[in-house]
Coordinates of C-alpha atoms and ligand atoms in Angstrom, one line a residue:
M16 CA -22.9 -2.9 -49.0
T17 CA -19.6 -4.6 -49.6
N18 CA -17.7 -6.4 -46.9
G19 CA -16.2 -3.1 -46.1
H20 CA -12.7 -2.4 -44.8
Q21 CA -10.4 -5.1 -43.3
L22 CA -10.5 -4.7 -39.5
R23 CA -7.0 -3.9 -38.3
L24 CA -5.9 -3.5 -34.8
Y25 CA -2.8 -2.7 -32.8
N26 CA -1.4 -5.8 -31.3
S27 CA 0.7 -5.1 -28.2
L28 CA 2.5 -8.4 -28.9
G29 CA 4.8 -7.1 -31.6
R30 CA 3.6 -3.5 -31.2
R31 CA 2.2 -3.1 -34.7
V32 CA -1.1 -2.7 -36.5
E33 CA -2.3 -6.1 -37.9
D34 CA -5.2 -7.5 -39.8
F35 CA -7.6 -9.2 -37.5
I36 CA -8.4 -12.7 -38.7
P37 CA -10.6 -14.7 -36.4
S38 CA -9.3 -18.2 -35.8
G39 CA -12.7 -19.9 -35.7
D40 CA -16.5 -19.4 -35.8
V41 CA -16.6 -17.8 -32.4
T42 CA -13.9 -15.4 -31.3
G43 CA -12.9 -15.9 -27.7
M44 CA -12.2 -12.7 -25.8
Y45 CA -11.0 -12.2 -22.2
S46 CA -10.9 -8.9 -20.3
C47 CA -9.2 -8.7 -17.0
G48 CA -11.9 -7.7 -14.5
P49 CA -11.9 -5.6 -11.4
T50 CA -10.6 -6.4 -8.0
V51 CA -13.8 -6.0 -6.0
Y52 CA -12.4 -4.4 -2.8
A53 CA -13.5 -0.8 -3.7
Y54 CA -15.7 1.1 -6.1
P55 CA -14.5 1.0 -9.6
H56 CA -13.2 4.4 -10.6
L57 CA -13.6 6.3 -13.8
G58 CA -10.3 5.0 -15.1
N59 CA -11.3 1.3 -14.6
M60 CA -14.5 2.0 -16.5
R61 CA -12.4 3.2 -19.5
A62 CA -11.0 -0.4 -19.7
Y63 CA -14.5 -1.8 -20.0
V64 CA -15.9 0.8 -22.4
F65 CA -12.9 0.0 -24.6
A66 CA -13.6 -3.8 -24.4
D67 CA -17.2 -2.9 -25.3
T68 CA -15.9 -1.0 -28.4
V69 CA -14.1 -4.1 -29.5
R70 CA -17.2 -6.2 -29.0
R71 CA -19.3 -3.7 -31.0
A72 CA -16.7 -3.6 -33.8
L73 CA -16.7 -7.4 -34.1
R74 CA -20.5 -7.4 -34.1
W75 CA -20.3 -4.8 -36.9
K76 CA -18.1 -7.1 -38.9
G77 CA -20.3 -10.1 -38.3
V78 CA -17.8 -11.9 -36.0
R79 CA -19.4 -13.9 -33.2
V80 CA -17.8 -13.4 -29.8
R81 CA -17.7 -15.2 -26.5
H82 CA -16.6 -12.7 -23.9
V83 CA -15.4 -13.5 -20.4
V84 CA -14.7 -10.8 -17.7
N85 CA -13.4 -12.1 -14.4
I86 CA -14.2 -10.8 -10.9
T87 CA -11.1 -10.9 -8.7
D88 CA -12.5 -11.6 -5.2
V89 CA -9.4 -13.3 -3.9
G90 CA -5.7 -13.4 -4.5
H91 CA -4.8 -9.8 -5.3
A92 CA -2.1 -8.8 -2.8
V93 CA -1.9 -5.2 -1.7
S94 CA 1.3 -5.0 -3.7
D95 CA 1.1 -6.4 -7.2
A96 CA 4.4 -8.1 -6.5
D97 CA 2.6 -10.7 -4.4
T98 CA 3.7 -9.4 -1.1
G99 CA 1.5 -8.1 1.8
E100 CA -2.0 -8.8 2.7
D101 CA -4.9 -9.6 0.4
K102 CA -6.8 -6.5 -0.9
M103 CA -10.1 -8.0 0.0
E104 CA -9.1 -8.7 3.5
V105 CA -7.8 -5.2 4.1
A106 CA -11.1 -3.8 2.8
A107 CA -13.2 -6.1 5.0
A108 CA -11.2 -5.0 8.1
R109 CA -11.6 -1.4 7.1
E110 CA -15.3 -1.6 6.5
R111 CA -16.0 -4.1 9.3
R112 CA -17.8 -6.4 6.9
S113 CA -17.0 -9.9 5.8
V114 CA -14.9 -10.5 2.8
L115 CA -18.0 -12.1 1.1
E116 CA -20.1 -9.0 1.7
I117 CA -17.3 -6.8 0.4
A118 CA -17.0 -8.8 -2.8
E119 CA -20.8 -8.9 -3.3
F120 CA -21.2 -5.2 -2.7
Y121 CA -18.5 -4.0 -5.0
T122 CA -19.3 -6.6 -7.7
R123 CA -22.8 -5.2 -7.8
A124 CA -21.4 -1.6 -8.0
F125 CA -19.3 -2.7 -11.0
F126 CA -22.3 -4.3 -12.7
D127 CA -24.3 -1.1 -12.0
D128 CA -21.7 1.0 -13.7
L129 CA -21.4 -1.3 -16.7
A130 CA -25.2 -1.1 -17.2
A131 CA -25.3 2.7 -16.8
L132 CA -22.5 3.0 -19.4
N133 CA -24.5 0.8 -21.8
V134 CA -21.7 -1.9 -21.9
L135 CA -22.9 -5.1 -23.6
P136 CA -23.0 -7.9 -20.9
A137 CA -20.2 -10.5 -21.1
D138 CA -21.2 -14.1 -21.5
E139 CA -19.5 -15.1 -18.3
Y140 CA -18.3 -13.2 -15.2
P141 CA -16.4 -16.0 -13.3
R142 CA -15.3 -15.3 -9.7
A143 CA -11.8 -16.3 -8.8
S144 CA -12.9 -17.8 -5.5
A145 CA -14.8 -20.4 -7.4
Y146 CA -11.8 -21.7 -9.4
V147 CA -9.2 -22.2 -6.6
P148 CA -9.1 -26.1 -7.1
Q149 CA -8.4 -25.6 -10.8
M150 CA -5.7 -23.0 -9.9
I151 CA -4.0 -25.5 -7.6
E152 CA -4.1 -28.2 -10.3
F153 CA -2.6 -25.7 -12.8
A154 CA 0.2 -24.8 -10.4
A155 CA 0.9 -28.4 -9.6
T156 CA 1.2 -29.2 -13.4
L157 CA 3.8 -26.4 -13.7
Q158 CA 5.6 -27.8 -10.7
A159 CA 5.7 -31.3 -12.2
R160 CA 7.1 -29.8 -15.4
G161 CA 10.0 -28.1 -13.5
Y162 CA 8.9 -24.5 -13.9
T163 CA 8.7 -23.7 -10.3
Y164 CA 10.6 -23.6 -7.0
Q165 CA 9.2 -23.4 -3.5
L166 CA 10.0 -20.9 -0.7
P167 CA 8.6 -20.6 2.8
S168 CA 6.4 -17.8 1.4
G169 CA 4.9 -19.9 -1.5
L170 CA 5.4 -21.5 -4.8
Y171 CA 7.1 -19.4 -7.5
F172 CA 7.3 -19.5 -11.2
D173 CA 10.9 -19.6 -12.3
T174 CA 11.0 -17.0 -15.2
A175 CA 14.6 -18.2 -16.1
K176 CA 13.0 -21.4 -17.4
D177 CA 11.1 -19.4 -20.0
P178 CA 13.4 -18.1 -22.8
R179 CA 10.7 -15.9 -24.2
Y180 CA 9.7 -14.3 -20.8
G181 CA 8.7 -10.7 -21.1
E182 CA 8.2 -10.6 -24.9
L183 CA 4.9 -8.7 -24.5
A184 CA 6.4 -6.0 -22.3
Q185 CA 9.6 -6.0 -24.4
L186 CA 11.6 -6.7 -21.3
H187 CA 15.2 -7.2 -22.2
A188 CA 17.6 -9.9 -21.2
E189 CA 16.8 -11.2 -17.7
G190 CA 14.1 -8.7 -17.2
Q191 CA 16.4 -5.7 -16.7
R192 CA 13.5 -3.4 -17.3
E193 CA 11.2 -5.2 -15.0
A194 CA 8.3 -3.3 -13.6
A195 CA 9.3 -0.7 -11.0
R196 CA 6.7 -1.9 -8.5
V197 CA 8.2 -5.3 -8.1
E198 CA 9.4 -5.7 -4.6
Q199 CA 11.9 -7.8 -2.7
V200 CA 10.8 -11.3 -1.8
E201 CA 13.1 -13.3 0.5
G202 CA 14.8 -16.0 -1.5
R203 CA 13.3 -15.2 -4.9
R204 CA 15.9 -16.0 -7.6
R205 CA 14.9 -13.3 -10.0
K206 CA 12.9 -10.2 -9.5
T207 CA 10.6 -11.2 -12.3
D208 CA 9.7 -14.6 -10.6
F209 CA 6.1 -14.5 -9.4
A210 CA 4.0 -16.3 -6.9
L211 CA 1.7 -19.1 -8.1
W212 CA 0.7 -19.8 -4.5
R213 CA 1.1 -17.6 -1.5
T214 CA 1.5 -19.6 1.7
E215 CA 0.2 -18.0 4.8
E216 CA 2.7 -16.9 7.3
P217 CA 3.0 -19.1 10.4
G218 CA 0.7 -17.7 13.1
R219 CA -1.1 -15.4 10.7
R220 CA -4.2 -17.2 9.6
R221 CA -5.8 -15.6 6.6
V222 CA -9.6 -15.2 6.3
L223 CA -9.5 -16.5 2.7
R224 CA -7.5 -19.7 2.8
W225 CA -7.3 -23.0 1.0
D226 CA -5.3 -26.1 1.6
S227 CA -2.8 -26.9 -1.1
P228 CA 0.3 -29.1 -1.7
W229 CA 2.3 -25.9 -0.6
G230 CA 0.4 -25.3 2.6
W231 CA -2.6 -23.2 3.5
G232 CA -2.8 -20.0 1.6
T233 CA -4.2 -18.2 -1.5
P234 CA -3.5 -18.4 -5.2
G235 CA -1.3 -15.8 -6.8
W236 CA -3.1 -13.1 -8.6
H237 CA -1.9 -13.8 -12.2
L238 CA -3.0 -17.4 -12.0
E239 CA -6.7 -16.8 -12.0
C240 CA -6.8 -15.2 -15.4
S241 CA -4.9 -18.0 -17.1
V242 CA -7.1 -20.7 -15.4
M243 CA -10.5 -19.1 -15.9
S244 CA -9.9 -18.0 -19.5
I245 CA -8.6 -21.5 -20.5
A246 CA -11.5 -23.1 -18.6
L247 CA -14.2 -20.9 -20.3
L248 CA -12.7 -20.1 -23.7
G249 CA -10.5 -23.2 -24.4
P250 CA -6.7 -23.4 -24.4
H251 CA -6.1 -20.8 -27.1
F252 CA -8.3 -17.8 -27.9
D253 CA -8.1 -14.7 -30.0
I254 CA -8.3 -11.5 -27.9
H255 CA -7.1 -10.5 -24.5
T256 CA -7.8 -6.9 -23.2
G257 CA -6.8 -4.8 -20.3
G258 CA -5.3 -1.5 -19.2
I259 CA -1.8 -0.6 -20.4
D260 CA -0.5 -1.2 -16.9
H261 CA -1.2 -4.9 -17.4
R262 CA 1.1 -5.1 -20.4
E263 CA 4.1 -4.7 -18.3
L264 CA 3.6 -7.3 -15.5
H265 CA 0.2 -9.1 -15.2
H266 CA -0.1 -10.1 -18.8
V267 CA 3.5 -11.0 -19.1
N268 CA 3.1 -13.4 -16.3
E269 CA -0.2 -14.8 -17.6
I270 CA 1.5 -15.6 -20.9
A271 CA 4.6 -17.2 -19.2
Q272 CA 2.5 -19.6 -17.1
S273 CA -0.1 -20.4 -19.7
E274 CA 2.5 -21.3 -22.4
A275 CA 4.4 -23.4 -19.9
F276 CA 1.2 -25.1 -19.0
L277 CA -0.1 -25.7 -22.5
A278 CA 3.4 -26.6 -23.8
D279 CA 2.3 -26.8 -27.4
G280 CA 4.7 -24.3 -28.8
K281 CA 1.9 -22.0 -30.0
P282 CA 1.3 -18.5 -28.8
W283 CA -1.3 -18.7 -26.1
V284 CA -3.4 -15.6 -27.2
R285 CA -3.1 -14.0 -30.7
Y286 CA -4.1 -10.4 -30.1
W287 CA -3.3 -8.4 -27.0
L288 CA -5.1 -5.0 -26.8
H289 CA -4.4 -2.4 -24.2
N290 CA -6.2 0.8 -23.4
E291 CA -4.2 3.9 -22.3
F292 CA -5.0 5.4 -18.9
L293 CA -7.5 8.0 -18.0
Q294 CA -5.6 10.5 -16.0
L295 CA -7.6 11.5 -13.0
G296 CA -5.0 13.8 -11.3
A297 CA -6.2 16.9 -13.1
A298 CA -9.8 16.5 -11.9
K299 CA -11.0 19.1 -9.5
M300 CA -14.2 17.5 -8.4
A301 CA -15.8 16.1 -5.3
K302 CA -14.2 12.8 -4.6
S303 CA -16.0 9.8 -3.0
A304 CA -14.6 8.9 0.4
G305 CA -10.9 9.0 -0.2
G306 CA -10.9 7.4 -3.6
A307 CA -10.7 8.5 -7.2
P308 CA -13.9 9.8 -8.8
R309 CA -16.4 7.2 -9.9
L310 CA -19.5 7.3 -12.1
A311 CA -21.9 8.0 -9.2
D312 CA -19.9 11.2 -8.5
L313 CA -20.7 12.3 -12.0
T314 CA -24.4 11.4 -12.0
E315 CA -24.8 13.1 -8.6
A316 CA -23.3 16.3 -10.2
G317 CA -26.0 16.1 -12.9
Y318 CA -24.0 14.4 -15.7
H319 CA -25.5 11.6 -17.8
P320 CA -23.4 8.4 -17.9
A321 CA -23.6 8.6 -21.7
A322 CA -21.8 12.0 -21.5
F323 CA -18.9 10.2 -19.8
R324 CA -19.0 7.5 -22.4
L325 CA -18.9 10.2 -25.2
F326 CA -16.0 11.9 -23.5
L327 CA -14.1 8.6 -23.5
L328 CA -14.9 7.8 -27.1
G329 CA -13.9 11.3 -28.1
G330 CA -10.3 10.2 -27.6
H331 CA -8.6 7.2 -29.2
Y332 CA -8.2 4.3 -26.8
R333 CA -4.4 4.3 -27.2
S334 CA -4.1 8.0 -26.2
Q335 CA -4.0 9.1 -22.6
L336 CA -7.0 11.2 -21.7
D337 CA -7.2 13.9 -19.0
F338 CA -10.4 13.8 -17.0
T339 CA -11.6 17.4 -16.4
P340 CA -15.0 18.8 -15.5
A341 CA -14.7 21.2 -18.5
A342 CA -14.2 18.2 -20.9
L343 CA -17.1 16.5 -19.4
D344 CA -19.3 19.6 -19.7
A345 CA -18.3 19.8 -23.4
A346 CA -19.2 16.1 -23.9
Q347 CA -22.6 16.6 -22.3
A348 CA -23.2 19.6 -24.5
T349 CA -22.3 17.7 -27.6
L350 CA -24.5 14.8 -26.6
R351 CA -27.4 17.2 -26.0
R352 CA -27.0 18.7 -29.5
L353 CA -26.7 15.3 -31.0
V354 CA -29.9 14.0 -29.3
A355 CA -31.8 17.2 -30.2
R356 CA -30.8 16.8 -33.8
I357 CA -31.6 13.1 -33.9
Q358 CA -34.9 13.1 -32.0
P359 CA -37.0 14.0 -35.0
L360 CA -35.5 11.0 -36.9
R361 CA -36.8 8.5 -34.4
P362 CA -37.5 5.6 -34.4
L363 CA -34.1 4.5 -35.7
P364 CA -33.8 1.1 -37.5
P365 CA -31.7 -1.7 -36.0
V366 CA -28.3 -1.6 -37.8
E367 CA -25.8 -3.5 -35.7
S368 CA -23.7 -4.7 -38.6
L369 CA -22.4 -3.4 -41.8
A370 CA -24.3 -6.2 -43.6
A371 CA -27.6 -5.0 -42.1
A372 CA -27.1 -1.5 -43.6
S373 CA -28.4 -1.0 -47.1
P374 CA -29.0 2.6 -47.9
D375 CA -29.7 3.6 -51.5
D376 CA -28.7 7.2 -51.0
P377 CA -25.2 8.0 -52.1
A378 CA -24.5 10.5 -49.3
A379 CA -25.5 7.8 -46.7
V380 CA -23.3 5.2 -48.5
R381 CA -20.4 7.6 -48.3
A382 CA -21.0 8.3 -44.6
L383 CA -21.3 4.5 -43.8
D384 CA -18.0 3.9 -45.6
L385 CA -16.3 6.5 -43.5
I386 CA -17.7 4.9 -40.3
D387 CA -16.6 1.5 -41.4
A388 CA -13.2 2.8 -42.3
A389 CA -12.9 4.5 -38.9
I390 CA -13.8 1.4 -36.8
S391 CA -11.6 -0.8 -39.0
A392 CA -8.6 1.4 -38.4
D393 CA -7.8 0.2 -34.9
F394 CA -11.2 1.4 -33.4
N395 CA -11.0 5.0 -34.3
T396 CA -14.1 6.2 -32.4
P397 CA -13.3 10.0 -32.6
K398 CA -13.5 9.6 -36.4
I399 CA -16.9 7.8 -36.1
L400 CA -18.2 10.7 -34.1
A401 CA -16.9 13.2 -36.7
A402 CA -18.5 11.2 -39.5
L403 CA -21.8 11.2 -37.7
Q404 CA -21.7 14.9 -37.1
D405 CA -20.8 15.6 -40.7
A406 CA -23.7 13.4 -41.9
L407 CA -26.1 15.2 -39.6
R408 CA -25.0 18.5 -41.3
D409 CA -25.0 17.1 -44.9
P410 CA -27.7 18.8 -47.0
D411 CA -27.6 16.0 -49.5
I412 CA -28.5 13.1 -47.3
T413 CA -32.1 11.8 -47.1
A414 CA -33.9 11.3 -43.9
A415 CA -33.9 7.5 -44.4
G416 CA -30.2 7.6 -45.1
L417 CA -29.6 9.6 -42.0
R418 CA -31.5 7.1 -39.9
T419 CA -29.4 4.3 -41.1
V420 CA -26.1 6.2 -40.6
T421 CA -27.1 7.4 -37.1
A422 CA -28.2 3.8 -36.1
A423 CA -24.9 2.4 -37.5
A424 CA -22.7 5.0 -35.7
D425 CA -24.6 4.4 -32.5
A426 CA -24.3 0.6 -32.7
L427 CA -20.6 1.2 -32.6
L428 CA -20.5 4.0 -30.1
G429 CA -23.2 2.7 -27.7
L430 CA -24.4 6.1 -26.6
G431 CA -28.1 5.2 -26.8
L432 CA -28.9 7.9 -29.4
A433 CA -32.1 6.1 -30.4
I434 CA -33.6 6.4 -26.9
L435 CA -31.8 9.1 -24.9
D436 CA -34.2 11.5 -23.3
P437 CA -33.1 15.2 -24.0
A438 CA -34.6 16.2 -20.6
E439 CA -32.0 14.0 -18.9
L440 CA -29.2 15.9 -20.7
A441 CA -30.1 19.4 -19.4
G442 CA -27.4 21.6 -18.0
R443 CA -25.0 20.0 -15.6
R444 CA -26.7 21.7 -12.7
A445 CA -29.9 23.5 -12.1
E446 CA -29.6 27.1 -11.1
A447 CA -31.7 26.4 -8.1
D448 CA -28.9 24.1 -6.8
L449 CA -26.4 26.9 -6.6
T450 CA -25.4 27.9 -3.1
E451 CA -25.7 31.5 -2.0
A452 CA -21.9 31.9 -2.1
E453 CA -21.7 30.4 -5.7
R454 CA -24.4 32.8 -6.9
H455 CA -22.6 35.7 -5.3
T456 CA -19.3 34.8 -6.9
I457 CA -20.9 34.5 -10.4
E458 CA -22.7 37.8 -10.0
Q459 CA -19.6 39.6 -8.9
L460 CA -17.7 38.2 -11.9
V461 CA -20.5 39.2 -14.3
A462 CA -20.4 42.7 -12.8
A463 CA -16.6 42.9 -13.0
R464 CA -16.8 41.9 -16.7
T465 CA -19.4 44.6 -17.4
Q466 CA -17.2 47.2 -15.7
A467 CA -14.1 46.0 -17.7
R468 CA -16.1 46.3 -20.9
K469 CA -17.2 49.8 -19.9
E470 CA -13.6 50.7 -19.5
R471 CA -12.8 49.1 -22.8
D472 CA -10.4 46.7 -21.0
W473 CA -11.0 43.8 -23.5
P474 CA -8.3 41.5 -22.3
R475 CA -9.7 41.7 -18.7
A476 CA -13.2 41.2 -20.0
D477 CA -12.1 38.1 -21.9
Q478 CA -10.2 36.8 -18.9
I479 CA -13.3 37.1 -16.7
R480 CA -15.5 35.4 -19.4
A481 CA -13.0 32.5 -19.4
Q482 CA -13.3 32.3 -15.6
L483 CA -17.1 32.2 -15.9
D484 CA -16.8 29.6 -18.6
D485 CA -14.8 27.4 -16.3
L486 CA -17.6 27.6 -13.8
G487 CA -20.0 26.5 -16.5
V488 CA -21.6 29.9 -16.7
Q489 CA -22.6 31.3 -20.0
V490 CA -23.0 35.1 -20.3
T491 CA -25.2 36.6 -23.0
D492 CA -25.1 40.4 -23.7
T493 CA -28.6 41.8 -24.3
P494 CA -29.7 45.4 -24.9
E495 CA -30.8 45.4 -21.2
G496 CA -27.4 44.3 -20.0
P497 CA -25.8 40.9 -19.5
T498 CA -27.7 37.8 -18.4
W499 CA -26.2 34.5 -17.4
Q500 CA -27.2 30.9 -17.2
L501 CA -25.6 27.6 -16.4
R502 CA -24.6 25.6 -19.4
Ligands
LIG17 P1 -8.1 -3.3 -11.3 O1 -9.4 -3.4 -10.6 O2 -7.1 -2.4 -10.7 O3 -7.5 -4.7 -11.6 O4 -8.3 -2.6 -12.8 C1 -9.3 -3.0 -13.7 C2 -9.0 -2.5 -15.1 O5 -8.9 -1.1 -15.1 C3 -7.7 -3.1 -15.6 O6 -7.8 -3.4 -16.9 C4 -6.7 -1.9 -15.4 O7 -5.6 -2.0 -16.3 C5 -7.7 -0.7 -15.8 N1 -7.3 0.6 -15.3 C6 -6.9 0.9 -14.0 N2 -6.7 2.2 -13.9 C7 -7.0 2.8 -15.1 C8 -7.0 4.1 -15.6 N3 -6.7 5.2 -14.8 N4 -7.3 4.3 -16.9 C9 -7.6 3.3 -17.7 N5 -7.7 2.0 -17.3 C10 -7.3 1.7 -16.0
LIG18 ZN1 -5.9 -10.7 -15.9

């Protein structure tokens, strides 16, 4: 194969699609990690499946990566604007556990979800609590350089000192469009100024606390990402990822403080990539205690984690996605069909990079080129899926060619097509799991549809079929009358 298409990606810094040119032998990549005070929800996992897609794309292009994902176990105030209590401490009080136990428990839950979703492990998962001395040093350097001012509530970064402040968010003069969630802080000069250190209030001793030149307290949330990424990837690195919400505030502040700290006139990070949100509002599904749905809710309902991954990759990362049970049902059905089709082709060869793919069959060469073009065009995973499905239907492709194409698509998609067990992808729920009431409802709907058909009321019959469809019920008309089954 040739070197393929140039990898191009949408850089939030400048808001345009650009060629990706690595700056060295190893590309440094940092992804903002979770705050471990609660289970990660399905939206959070979209951010890590996206980062994983970037990893897989770079591997495909033969680019070596060093990937760091932080674990925020201290410093994230209840409000992103640095006011209020620490999220970890609130959770500890709520669950009557120690902050350490809370952090450990939810970090493990995060790792479990990453593994279930077949996300490639990062090289490092630094915990913020282990880097507090470095954070204090970093803040002290900014203070020495005149970038800060001190208030009773802590040490603040003075955004007026940074003429390029807010470039990433395209904030206009003096941060007129600053993020809506920024709240009032007594004495703060500009609303965009943010805490580097949060000093504990007199008489309110925090559980997590460190001594610093600005009194006992905790580091500001933004500080940890600058400090840990620079510590583990060097002063400058190529790629920084996160959810789109971070583009407006957290990453803006990371850039401001890092560039003030490095003071070398160079942009701190070259490519900023942000995934759009997964909208969870539309979901009508059992929620875990009070929170947004998480992966375990899906697996308990009989979905395979790979079906959720397929659902995510079926949309482009820069488009919002609505999470609905119907969409997830469709994803699981697609995955089931894919695996059934691919199973006879197993074992698949290892094809993790374009260079490792060498088919001699023209139909396979064409399919690989489509896949390479799709990943190179700002990580277009829906197009990779379409190219795979087309190849699987192509009468001209050889079995060997198809093996290569399937392995290549899956190296990028990470669905586990080479090993997934079709038995694990059976219908969403077994019929035996239906409650008496659910069964009754289904049978009444089926009977009502039969009646409507007898009366030749086709619109009503269709409407009832759609209702059944929403319940995951498939009706088949046989000479003996209709039968139904769960999809
Ligand atoms: P947090 O634990 O809140 O710091 O979030 C972890 C990651 O998930 C960050 O990159 C967020 O931007 C991202 N994120 C949060 N909610 C969503 C969502 N609904 N859809 C996609 N990404 C999200
Ligand atoms: Zn961060």
